[in-house]
Coordinates of C-alpha atoms and ligand atoms in Angstrom, one line a residue:
R1 CA 31.9 -13.7 7.9
Q2 CA 31.4 -11.4 10.8
A3 CA 33.1 -8.3 11.9
A4 CA 34.6 -8.0 15.3
A5 CA 32.6 -6.3 18.1
A6 CA 33.2 -2.6 18.5
T7 CA 35.6 -1.8 21.3
G8 CA 33.6 -0.4 24.3
S9 CA 30.2 -1.2 22.8
R10 CA 27.4 -1.7 25.2
Y11 CA 26.0 -4.4 22.8
K12 CA 27.9 -7.6 23.2
F13 CA 27.6 -9.4 19.9
K14 CA 29.7 -9.9 16.8
E15 CA 28.3 -7.8 14.0
L16 CA 26.6 -9.6 11.1
T17 CA 27.7 -9.0 7.5
A18 CA 25.2 -6.9 5.5
G19 CA 23.7 -8.3 2.3
N20 CA 20.5 -9.5 0.8
D21 CA 19.5 -13.1 0.0
E22 CA 16.6 -15.6 0.2
T23 CA 16.7 -16.1 4.0
H24 CA 17.2 -14.4 7.3
H25 CA 20.5 -14.2 9.2
I26 CA 21.2 -13.6 12.9
A27 CA 24.5 -12.7 14.7
E28 CA 26.6 -15.7 15.7
G29 CA 25.6 -17.4 18.9
Y30 CA 21.9 -16.7 18.6
D31 CA 18.9 -18.6 17.2
A32 CA 16.2 -16.9 15.1
D33 CA 13.3 -19.4 15.0
I34 CA 10.0 -19.0 13.2
L35 CA 7.2 -18.7 15.8
L36 CA 4.0 -17.8 13.8
R37 CA 3.4 -17.7 10.0
W38 CA 0.5 -16.2 8.0
G39 CA -2.2 -18.8 8.0
D40 CA -1.1 -20.8 11.1
P41 CA -4.1 -21.9 13.0
I42 CA -4.3 -20.0 16.3
T43 CA -7.3 -21.6 18.0
A44 CA -8.1 -25.2 18.9
D45 CA -10.9 -25.4 16.3
A46 CA -9.0 -23.6 13.5
P47 CA -8.5 -25.4 10.2
E48 CA -5.0 -26.1 9.0
F49 CA -3.8 -23.6 6.4
D50 CA -4.6 -24.5 2.8
V51 CA -3.2 -21.8 0.6
M52 CA -5.1 -23.2 -2.5
N53 CA -8.4 -23.2 -0.7
Q54 CA -8.5 -20.1 1.4
T55 CA -11.7 -18.9 3.0
A56 CA -12.5 -15.9 5.2
A57 CA -14.0 -18.2 7.9
A58 CA -10.7 -20.0 8.1
Q59 CA -8.6 -16.9 8.1
L60 CA -10.6 -15.5 11.0
K61 CA -9.0 -18.3 13.1
Q62 CA -5.6 -18.2 11.6
F63 CA -2.6 -15.9 12.0
G64 CA -3.1 -12.8 9.8
Y65 CA -0.9 -11.2 7.1
N66 CA 2.0 -8.7 7.3
N67 CA 2.8 -8.9 11.0
D68 CA 4.1 -5.5 12.1
Y69 CA 3.9 -4.4 15.8
V70 CA 4.7 -7.2 18.3
G71 CA 4.0 -6.7 22.0
F72 CA 4.3 -9.2 24.9
W73 CA 2.9 -9.3 28.4
P74 CA 3.9 -12.0 30.9
L75 CA 1.3 -14.2 32.4
N76 CA 3.5 -15.6 35.2
D77 CA 6.3 -14.2 37.5
E78 CA 8.9 -16.3 35.7
G79 CA 8.0 -14.7 32.3
T80 CA 7.8 -18.2 30.7
R81 CA 4.1 -17.7 29.7
G82 CA 2.6 -14.6 28.2
V83 CA 0.3 -13.1 25.6
L84 CA 1.8 -12.0 22.3
C85 CA 0.0 -9.2 20.5
V86 CA 0.7 -8.8 16.8
N87 CA -0.6 -6.2 14.3
H88 CA -1.4 -7.3 10.7
E89 CA -0.9 -4.1 8.7
Y90 CA -2.0 -4.9 5.2
T91 CA -2.2 -7.6 2.5
N92 CA -0.3 -8.3 -0.6
E93 CA -2.8 -10.1 -2.8
E94 CA -0.3 -10.9 -5.5
V95 CA 1.5 -13.3 -3.2
M96 CA -1.6 -14.4 -1.3
F97 CA -3.9 -15.7 -4.0
P98 CA -2.6 -18.2 -6.6
G99 CA -3.2 -17.1 -10.2
L100 CA -4.1 -13.5 -9.4
G101 CA -0.8 -12.2 -10.7
R102 CA 0.7 -8.8 -10.4
Q103 CA -2.6 -6.9 -10.8
D104 CA -3.0 -3.3 -11.3
R105 CA -4.6 -2.1 -8.1
Q106 CA -6.5 0.6 -9.9
E107 CA -8.3 -1.9 -12.0
F108 CA -8.7 -4.6 -9.3
A109 CA -8.8 -7.2 -12.0
G110 CA -9.8 -10.6 -10.6
M111 CA -10.8 -9.3 -7.2
M112 CA -14.1 -10.7 -6.0
Q113 CA -16.0 -10.5 -2.8
E114 CA -14.6 -13.8 -1.6
L115 CA -11.0 -12.5 -2.0
V116 CA -11.9 -9.2 -0.4
D117 CA -13.3 -10.9 2.6
I118 CA -10.2 -13.0 3.0
E119 CA -8.1 -9.8 2.8
M120 CA -10.3 -8.2 5.5
A121 CA -10.0 -11.3 7.7
A122 CA -6.2 -11.2 7.2
H123 CA -6.0 -7.6 8.5
G124 CA -6.2 -6.4 12.1
G125 CA -4.4 -8.1 14.9
T126 CA -3.8 -11.4 16.7
V127 CA -3.7 -12.1 20.5
V128 CA -2.2 -15.5 21.4
E129 CA -0.8 -17.1 24.5
I130 CA 2.8 -18.4 24.1
A131 CA 4.9 -20.5 26.4
R132 CA 8.6 -21.2 26.8
G133 CA 9.5 -24.8 27.0
E134 CA 12.3 -26.5 29.0
D135 CA 14.5 -26.3 25.9
G136 CA 14.2 -22.5 26.1
K137 CA 12.1 -22.3 22.9
W138 CA 8.8 -20.5 22.6
A139 CA 5.6 -22.1 21.1
L140 CA 2.0 -21.2 20.6
V141 CA -0.5 -22.5 23.2
R142 CA -3.1 -23.3 20.7
D143 CA -5.9 -24.2 23.1
S144 CA -5.6 -21.1 25.2
A145 CA -8.9 -19.2 25.8
L146 CA -7.0 -15.9 25.2
N147 CA -6.3 -16.6 21.6
R148 CA -8.3 -14.5 19.2
R149 CA -8.2 -12.5 15.9
I150 CA -9.2 -8.9 15.7
T151 CA -10.3 -7.9 12.2
P152 CA -12.1 -5.3 10.1
L153 CA -14.5 -8.0 9.0
D154 CA -16.2 -8.9 12.3
T155 CA -14.7 -7.3 15.4
E156 CA -17.1 -4.8 17.0
M157 CA -15.4 -1.8 18.7
T158 CA -16.6 1.0 21.0
I159 CA -15.8 4.6 20.1
S160 CA -14.7 6.6 23.1
G161 CA -13.5 10.2 23.9
P162 CA -14.6 13.6 22.7
A163 CA -15.5 12.6 19.1
A164 CA -17.7 9.6 20.2
G165 CA -21.3 10.1 19.2
H166 CA -20.6 13.3 17.2
E167 CA -22.7 13.9 14.1
R168 CA -19.6 13.3 11.9
M169 CA -19.2 9.9 13.4
K170 CA -22.7 8.6 12.5
T171 CA -23.4 6.2 9.6
N172 CA -26.4 4.3 8.4
A173 CA -25.2 1.2 10.2
D174 CA -24.3 3.1 13.3
P175 CA -26.8 6.0 13.8
E176 CA -25.4 6.6 17.3
G177 CA -21.8 7.1 16.1
M178 CA -20.6 4.9 19.0
T179 CA -19.7 1.6 17.4
V180 CA -17.4 0.6 14.5
I181 CA -16.6 -2.8 13.0
G182 CA -12.8 -3.4 13.2
T183 CA -9.5 -1.7 12.5
V184 CA -7.2 -1.5 9.5
N185 CA -3.6 -0.8 8.6
N186 CA -2.3 -1.4 12.1
C187 CA 1.3 -0.6 11.8
A188 CA 3.3 -0.1 15.0
G189 CA 1.6 0.1 18.3
G190 CA 2.4 -0.2 22.0
M191 CA 1.7 -1.9 25.3
T192 CA 0.3 0.3 28.1
P193 CA 1.8 0.2 31.6
W194 CA -1.3 -1.9 32.6
G195 CA -0.9 -4.5 29.9
T196 CA -3.4 -3.5 27.3
Y197 CA -2.4 -3.5 23.6
L198 CA -2.5 -0.4 21.5
M199 CA -3.0 -0.8 17.7
A200 CA -2.3 2.3 15.6
E201 CA -4.4 2.8 12.5
E202 CA -2.1 4.1 9.9
N203 CA -2.9 4.3 6.2
F204 CA -6.7 4.1 6.6
H205 CA -7.3 6.4 3.6
G206 CA -6.2 3.6 1.2
Y207 CA -9.3 1.5 2.0
F208 CA -11.9 4.0 0.9
W209 CA -13.7 3.9 -2.5
T210 CA -15.6 6.2 -4.7
E211 CA -17.2 6.0 -8.2
V212 CA -17.0 9.8 -8.6
M213 CA -14.0 10.8 -10.7
D214 CA -12.8 14.1 -12.1
A215 CA -11.7 14.7 -15.7
D216 CA -8.3 13.3 -15.0
G217 CA -9.7 10.0 -13.6
K218 CA -8.8 11.0 -10.0
P219 CA -11.3 10.8 -7.1
D220 CA -13.5 13.9 -7.0
V221 CA -14.6 14.8 -3.4
S222 CA -15.6 18.4 -4.1
A223 CA -19.3 17.7 -3.6
H224 CA -18.7 16.3 -0.1
D225 CA -19.2 18.1 3.2
H226 CA -15.7 18.7 4.7
A227 CA -14.0 18.2 1.3
D228 CA -10.9 19.9 2.7
S229 CA -10.7 17.3 5.4
L230 CA -11.0 14.4 2.9
K231 CA -8.3 16.0 0.7
R232 CA -5.9 16.6 3.6
Y233 CA -6.2 12.9 4.7
G234 CA -6.0 11.5 1.1
V235 CA -9.5 9.9 1.3
P236 CA -10.4 7.9 -0.8
G237 CA -7.1 6.2 -1.6
L238 CA -8.5 3.4 -3.8
W239 CA -5.9 0.9 -2.7
Y240 CA -8.3 -2.0 -2.2
A241 CA -11.5 -3.1 -3.8
W242 CA -13.4 -3.5 -0.5
G243 CA -15.7 -0.6 -1.4
K244 CA -17.0 -2.5 -4.4
F245 CA -18.6 -5.1 -2.1
H246 CA -19.0 -3.4 1.3
D247 CA -20.9 -0.1 1.4
R248 CA -19.1 1.3 4.4
W249 CA -15.8 1.6 2.4
N250 CA -17.6 3.6 -0.3
I251 CA -17.7 7.3 0.6
D252 CA -20.5 7.9 -2.0
K253 CA -22.7 5.8 0.2
E254 CA -21.2 6.4 3.7
P255 CA -19.6 9.8 3.6
N256 CA -18.9 9.8 7.4
E257 CA -17.3 6.4 7.6
P258 CA -13.7 7.7 7.0
N259 CA -14.0 9.8 10.2
R260 CA -14.2 6.5 12.2
W261 CA -10.7 5.4 11.2
G262 CA -7.2 6.8 11.8
W263 CA -7.4 6.4 15.6
I264 CA -5.6 4.5 18.4
V265 CA -7.4 1.2 19.4
E266 CA -7.0 -0.3 22.8
V267 CA -7.4 -4.1 23.3
D268 CA -7.4 -6.0 26.5
P269 CA -5.5 -9.2 25.8
M270 CA -6.5 -10.7 29.1
D271 CA -10.3 -10.6 28.3
P272 CA -11.2 -12.1 24.9
S273 CA -14.8 -11.0 25.4
A274 CA -13.9 -7.3 25.9
K275 CA -14.7 -5.0 23.0
P276 CA -11.7 -3.0 21.7
V277 CA -12.0 0.7 22.1
K278 CA -11.2 3.4 19.6
H279 CA -9.8 6.3 21.6
T280 CA -10.6 9.6 19.8
A281 CA -8.7 11.8 22.4
L282 CA -5.4 10.7 20.8
G283 CA -6.3 12.4 17.5
R284 CA -7.0 11.2 14.0
F285 CA -4.1 10.9 11.6
R286 CA -2.0 8.1 10.0
H287 CA -0.8 6.9 13.4
E288 CA 2.4 4.9 13.0
G289 CA 2.5 3.7 16.6
A290 CA 1.6 4.5 20.2
E291 CA 4.4 4.0 22.7
T292 CA 3.7 5.0 26.2
T293 CA 5.5 6.1 29.3
I294 CA 4.6 7.5 32.7
S295 CA 5.6 11.0 33.9
P296 CA 7.2 11.4 37.3
D297 CA 3.8 12.5 38.8
G298 CA 1.9 9.6 37.2
H299 CA 0.4 10.9 34.0
L300 CA 0.3 8.6 31.0
V301 CA 2.2 10.0 28.0
V302 CA 1.7 8.5 24.5
Y303 CA 4.0 9.5 21.6
S304 CA 2.7 9.0 18.0
G305 CA 4.0 10.0 14.6
D306 CA 1.8 10.8 11.6
D307 CA 3.6 8.8 8.8
N308 CA 3.2 11.1 5.8
R309 CA 5.6 13.3 4.1
F310 CA 5.6 16.7 5.8
D311 CA 3.4 15.6 8.6
Y312 CA 3.8 15.9 12.3
L313 CA 4.9 14.4 15.6
Y314 CA 2.3 14.3 18.4
K315 CA 2.2 13.4 22.1
Y316 CA -0.8 12.9 24.4
V317 CA -0.8 13.5 28.1
S318 CA -3.6 12.1 30.3
T319 CA -5.5 14.3 32.7
G320 CA -5.6 11.7 35.4
T321 CA -2.8 9.5 36.7
V322 CA -2.0 5.8 36.3
S323 CA -3.3 3.7 39.2
D324 CA -3.2 0.1 40.5
D325 CA -6.9 -0.2 39.4
R326 CA -6.3 -1.8 36.0
S327 CA -9.9 -1.4 34.8
A328 CA -9.8 2.4 35.6
N329 CA -6.7 3.1 33.6
S330 CA -8.4 2.8 30.2
A331 CA -10.2 6.1 30.9
L332 CA -6.8 7.8 30.9
L333 CA -6.9 7.4 27.1
S334 CA -10.3 9.2 26.9
D335 CA -9.5 12.3 28.9
G336 CA -6.3 14.2 28.2
T337 CA -4.5 16.7 26.0
L338 CA -3.1 16.1 22.6
F339 CA 0.0 18.1 21.6
V340 CA 1.8 18.6 18.3
A341 CA 5.5 19.4 18.0
R342 CA 7.3 22.5 16.8
F343 CA 11.0 21.9 16.4
D344 CA 12.8 25.3 16.6
E345 CA 16.2 26.1 15.0
D346 CA 17.7 26.7 18.4
G347 CA 17.3 23.0 19.4
S348 CA 14.2 23.5 21.5
I349 CA 10.9 21.7 21.0
T350 CA 7.6 23.2 21.9
W351 CA 4.5 20.9 22.4
M352 CA 1.4 22.9 21.3
P353 CA -1.9 21.8 22.7
L354 CA -4.8 21.0 20.3
V355 CA -7.6 22.4 22.4
H356 CA -10.7 23.8 21.0
G357 CA -11.1 27.6 21.7
E358 CA -7.3 28.1 22.1
G359 CA -5.4 30.1 19.5
P360 CA -6.7 29.5 16.0
L361 CA -8.8 26.4 16.9
T362 CA -12.1 28.3 16.9
A363 CA -15.5 28.0 15.2
E364 CA -14.6 30.9 12.8
N365 CA -11.7 28.7 11.5
G366 CA -14.0 25.6 11.1
F367 CA -13.5 23.9 14.4
A368 CA -17.0 23.9 16.1
G369 CA -15.8 21.9 19.1
Q370 CA -13.2 19.5 20.3
A371 CA -14.6 16.7 18.2
D372 CA -13.8 18.7 15.1
V373 CA -10.3 19.4 16.4
L374 CA -9.7 15.7 16.8
I375 CA -11.4 14.4 13.7
D376 CA -9.4 17.0 11.7
T377 CA -6.2 16.7 13.8
R378 CA -4.1 17.4 10.8
L379 CA -6.0 20.7 9.9
A380 CA -5.7 21.8 13.6
A381 CA -2.0 21.1 13.6
D382 CA -1.6 23.0 10.3
A383 CA -3.3 26.0 12.0
L384 CA -0.9 25.8 14.9
G385 CA 2.2 25.9 12.7
A386 CA 3.7 22.5 13.6
T387 CA 7.0 21.4 12.0
P388 CA 6.5 19.3 8.8
M389 CA 8.7 16.2 9.3
D390 CA 10.3 13.6 7.0
R391 CA 7.7 10.9 7.7
P392 CA 7.6 10.3 11.5
E393 CA 7.5 6.6 12.1
D394 CA 7.9 4.9 15.4
V395 CA 8.7 7.0 18.5
Q396 CA 10.1 5.3 21.5
P397 CA 10.3 6.9 25.0
R398 CA 12.9 5.5 27.3
G399 CA 11.1 6.3 30.6
D400 CA 13.6 9.1 31.6
G401 CA 12.2 11.9 29.6
T402 CA 14.2 10.9 26.5
A403 CA 12.4 9.8 23.3
Y404 CA 13.7 8.6 19.9
V405 CA 11.9 9.6 16.7
M406 CA 12.4 7.6 13.5
L407 CA 12.1 9.9 10.4
T408 CA 12.2 7.3 7.7
N409 CA 12.8 9.4 4.5
N410 CA 11.2 12.1 2.4
T411 CA 12.4 12.3 -1.2
R412 CA 10.0 15.1 -2.0
R413 CA 11.5 17.7 0.4
K414 CA 13.0 20.4 -1.8
A415 CA 16.1 22.4 -0.9
D416 CA 14.1 25.4 0.1
E417 CA 11.9 23.3 2.4
V418 CA 14.5 22.0 4.8
N419 CA 14.5 23.0 8.4
A420 CA 16.9 22.3 11.3
A421 CA 15.1 19.2 12.3
N422 CA 14.7 17.9 8.8
P423 CA 18.0 19.2 7.3
R424 CA 18.4 17.2 4.1
P425 CA 16.5 17.8 0.8
E426 CA 15.4 14.7 -1.1
S427 CA 16.2 12.5 1.8
S428 CA 16.3 8.9 0.7
F429 CA 17.6 7.4 3.9
G430 CA 16.0 9.4 6.8
H431 CA 17.4 10.3 10.2
I432 CA 16.7 9.9 14.0
I433 CA 16.0 12.7 16.4
E434 CA 16.6 12.4 20.2
I435 CA 14.2 14.4 22.4
K436 CA 15.1 15.4 26.0
E437 CA 12.0 16.6 27.7
D438 CA 12.5 19.5 30.2
G439 CA 13.3 18.2 33.7
G440 CA 13.3 14.6 32.5
D441 CA 9.5 14.8 32.5
P442 CA 7.9 13.3 29.4
A443 CA 4.7 15.3 30.1
A444 CA 6.7 18.6 29.9
P445 CA 5.4 21.2 27.4
R446 CA 8.9 21.9 26.2
G447 CA 12.2 20.1 25.7
T448 CA 15.3 20.0 23.5
W449 CA 16.1 18.0 20.5
S450 CA 19.2 16.8 18.6
I451 CA 19.9 14.6 15.6
L452 CA 21.3 11.2 16.7
V453 CA 22.2 10.0 13.2
K454 CA 21.6 10.9 9.6
C455 CA 21.2 7.6 7.7
G456 CA 22.7 6.3 4.5
D457 CA 26.2 5.3 3.3
P458 CA 28.8 7.4 5.1
S459 CA 31.4 6.6 2.4
I460 CA 29.4 8.6 -0.2
A461 CA 29.8 12.3 0.5
E462 CA 26.7 13.4 -1.4
V463 CA 24.5 11.3 0.9
G464 CA 25.4 13.6 3.8
A465 CA 25.2 10.8 6.4
Q466 CA 26.2 11.3 10.0
W467 CA 27.3 8.2 12.0
N468 CA 29.8 7.6 14.7
P469 CA 33.0 7.1 12.7
E470 CA 33.5 3.7 14.3
T471 CA 30.4 2.4 12.4
S472 CA 31.4 -0.4 10.0
E473 CA 30.3 -0.8 6.4
N474 CA 27.8 -3.4 7.7
G475 CA 26.5 -1.2 10.5
W476 CA 25.0 1.9 8.7
F477 CA 21.4 1.7 7.5
G478 CA 18.7 3.5 5.7
S479 CA 15.0 4.2 6.5
P480 CA 14.6 3.6 10.2
D481 CA 11.0 2.6 11.0
N482 CA 10.2 0.5 14.1
C483 CA 12.3 0.7 17.2
A484 CA 12.6 -0.6 20.8
I485 CA 14.4 0.1 24.0
D486 CA 15.6 -3.2 25.6
A487 CA 15.7 -4.0 29.3
D488 CA 19.1 -2.4 29.6
G489 CA 17.9 0.9 28.2
R490 CA 19.6 0.4 24.8
L491 CA 18.1 1.4 21.5
W492 CA 17.4 -1.0 18.6
I493 CA 16.2 0.0 15.2
S494 CA 14.5 -2.0 12.4
T495 CA 14.4 -0.7 8.9
D496 CA 11.9 -0.4 6.0
Q497 CA 13.5 0.7 2.8
G498 CA 10.4 -0.3 0.7
S499 CA 11.0 -0.9 -3.0
S500 CA 14.1 1.2 -3.0
W501 CA 16.4 -1.2 -1.0
A502 CA 18.7 -1.2 -4.0
K503 CA 19.8 2.3 -3.0
T504 CA 21.8 0.7 -0.1
G505 CA 22.2 -2.8 -1.6
K506 CA 21.3 -4.2 1.9
S507 CA 18.2 -6.1 3.1
D508 CA 16.2 -4.6 5.8
G509 CA 17.4 -5.5 9.3
L510 CA 17.8 -4.9 13.0
Y511 CA 20.5 -2.6 14.2
A512 CA 21.9 -1.8 17.7
L513 CA 22.4 2.0 17.9
E514 CA 24.5 3.5 20.7
T515 CA 23.0 6.6 22.2
E516 CA 25.5 7.4 25.0
G517 CA 29.2 8.2 25.4
D518 CA 32.0 8.1 22.9
L519 CA 30.2 5.6 20.7
R520 CA 27.0 7.7 20.4
G521 CA 25.7 7.2 16.9
H522 CA 27.5 3.9 16.4
S523 CA 25.4 1.2 14.7
Q524 CA 25.8 -2.6 14.4
L525 CA 23.8 -5.1 12.4
F526 CA 22.2 -7.9 14.4
F527 CA 19.6 -9.5 12.1
R528 CA 18.9 -9.5 8.4
C529 CA 15.6 -10.0 6.6
P530 CA 15.0 -12.2 3.6
I531 CA 14.8 -10.4 0.2
G532 CA 11.8 -8.2 -0.3
G533 CA 10.8 -8.2 3.4
E534 CA 10.6 -5.3 5.9
L535 CA 11.6 -5.8 9.5
C536 CA 9.0 -5.0 12.2
G537 CA 8.6 -5.7 15.9
P538 CA 11.1 -5.5 17.7
Y539 CA 10.1 -6.3 21.3
F540 CA 12.3 -7.4 24.2
T541 CA 10.9 -9.4 27.1
A542 CA 11.6 -7.9 30.6
D543 CA 14.4 -10.4 31.3
N544 CA 16.1 -9.4 27.9
E545 CA 16.3 -13.1 27.1
T546 CA 13.9 -13.0 24.2
L547 CA 13.5 -10.7 21.2
F548 CA 10.4 -10.8 19.0
L549 CA 10.8 -9.7 15.4
A550 CA 8.3 -9.6 12.6
V551 CA 9.2 -10.1 8.9
Q552 CA 6.7 -8.3 6.7
H553 CA 5.9 -9.1 3.1
P554 CA 9.0 -11.3 2.3
G555 CA 9.6 -11.6 -1.5
T556 CA 7.8 -8.5 -2.5
D557 CA 9.4 -5.1 -2.0
G558 CA 11.7 -4.2 -4.9
T559 CA 12.2 -7.8 -5.9
K560 CA 11.8 -7.1 -9.6
D561 CA 15.3 -5.8 -9.4
F562 CA 16.5 -8.9 -7.6
K563 CA 16.4 -11.2 -10.5
G564 CA 16.5 -8.5 -13.1
F565 CA 13.0 -9.0 -14.6
E566 CA 9.4 -8.3 -13.9
R567 CA 7.4 -11.4 -13.1
D568 CA 3.8 -11.8 -14.1
S569 CA 3.0 -13.7 -10.9
V570 CA 5.0 -13.2 -7.8
F571 CA 3.1 -16.1 -6.4
E572 CA 4.4 -18.5 -9.0
D573 CA 8.0 -17.2 -9.1
P574 CA 8.7 -15.3 -5.9
A575 CA 12.2 -13.9 -5.1
T576 CA 12.0 -16.2 -2.0
R577 CA 9.7 -18.8 -0.5
W578 CA 10.8 -17.9 3.0
P579 CA 10.3 -19.3 5.6
D580 CA 8.9 -22.7 4.3
F581 CA 10.9 -23.0 1.1
D582 CA 8.2 -25.2 -0.2
P583 CA 7.4 -25.0 -3.9
A584 CA 3.7 -25.2 -3.1
M585 CA 3.8 -22.3 -0.6
P586 CA 4.3 -18.6 -1.3
P587 CA 6.5 -16.6 1.0
R588 CA 4.8 -16.0 4.3
P589 CA 5.1 -13.0 6.7
S590 CA 6.2 -14.5 10.0
V591 CA 7.1 -13.7 13.6
V592 CA 10.6 -14.6 14.5
V593 CA 11.8 -15.3 18.0
V594 CA 15.4 -14.6 18.9
T595 CA 17.1 -16.3 21.8
R596 CA 20.7 -16.9 22.9
Q597 CA 22.1 -20.4 22.2
G598 CA 22.6 -22.0 25.6
G599 CA 20.4 -19.4 27.2
G600 CA 21.1 -15.9 28.6
K601 CA 20.5 -12.3 28.0
I602 CA 20.6 -10.8 24.5
A603 CA 23.7 -8.7 23.7
L604 CA 24.6 -8.4 27.4
Ligands
FEO1 FE1 3.3 1.3 8.2 FE2 4.8 4.0 8.6 O1 4.9 2.2 8.3
CA2 CA1 6.2 1.2 10.1
CA3 CA1 7.7 2.4 6.8
CA4 CA1 5.6 -2.6 4.8

């Protein structure tokens, strides 16, 4: 059953009915095909996936876990060949490894180096060539020389920008402080105007380990240099057992290693031999994403949220301007100014520069130079009085000085902690802010902001939702996360409710959200995830004929509520076995490609 299209909507499709079940659903008239699944071989010499006999060596040549950001860059004028760039944010060992069961992560029962190395090989990113056949369907070009995995196990990266080579970046393995192995927790990201792929390092703190605990059994970092920094970033998080087997994840052995994570990584998908670069000029925090735009006078602007309760929104403006010299443009990410946002009650936004020597960012306050300002971006932004937000997720500039900020939720904000830009206490469902930069210039130091929608069920007064009243019961959503602007300038939102999806009764999905005219704030459901999955991507090709989506961790989030009991092993009794529905295969995170049946542009 599908609702009618809203009268006057700019999105031409019939809305899907909300719900939650074992598979995915797409609006009538569209196909949503599986393109790449965890474990799919991506190189000509890669072994076929064997879930019962996994190895790190095999995983290094196979599609990684928990696909999040998806970017695409065409390789021909017709747009029928291109590179697909996909982040692999994290791993869910309980559905990866048979027999491991629902382990307590604090005890790491059953984890051994072999499993840890497979996890590391399943993190990072994938770059593959894909091509569209005569039938309009996309497929992997498995023998393309461009295909590669980027992982925290074996991909060497160069450190660039003001913190490169700084004392606090040096380790035993890298006494120069210039080279790091890999990237982790790559959540959203971006494609630069010159076709490189930006991977945001989000929850890096979770990968670090210590054996030093306080009386309550919590990590004790008080004996470390820069202990305030470790605490502000939540290091070590003890989410994974990697530090038991690899010294660099153990802060007792490598106290500077955490400083080398939490950055934006640039990858050149056209050159498989090119080392990725960690760009320190864009600051160190739990970067959700890194979407770019160009100012009217040619400066590169990158927006990035720090996804943590009460953390901040940032943007970066390059010193130089974007040129036709593709190889020169990477330097724009090494030389520029990072700003943090203050949202004032009068609807204005001020972008405050994080520059050493300006305002409180001085040696007396613990910032000896620009490297300290960037390594401790959060502490510097605290000192400037930035506005604490309800978990800034993806930020999408539209190219005209407008940007949309996803604020996913913040159940810990108390009534006396609300501000105009984060107006709801104990916000379970989040909201979306629209920014209009002064003069339509994304590089402007000031602008205005307004709330586009407050999420949640509009039929329940206590929720305090704010939607266009034409929004149907299927169209409202909670917990906006990733987002995209399509080729027609329209906004699309994907959601991540985490384990609390039961608060809405809906699966995660993709929504078309009007930003202009009488229907501003009107939302319609276009795609639904299978149970326990979060929806990532989305990315539209330039012709708007293809939409790439990424279903993360199907069968996991909140699924103990789905069948009403807790399972010992999600692997053996998952809430879904999407997308294979094979009793010998666990659910697999997968990239989904959406096209219109019979061809044509999506929702136009
Ligand atoms: Fe990885 Fe902020 O979601
Ligand atoms: Ca996200
Ligand atoms: Ca999220
Ligand atoms: Ca997730």
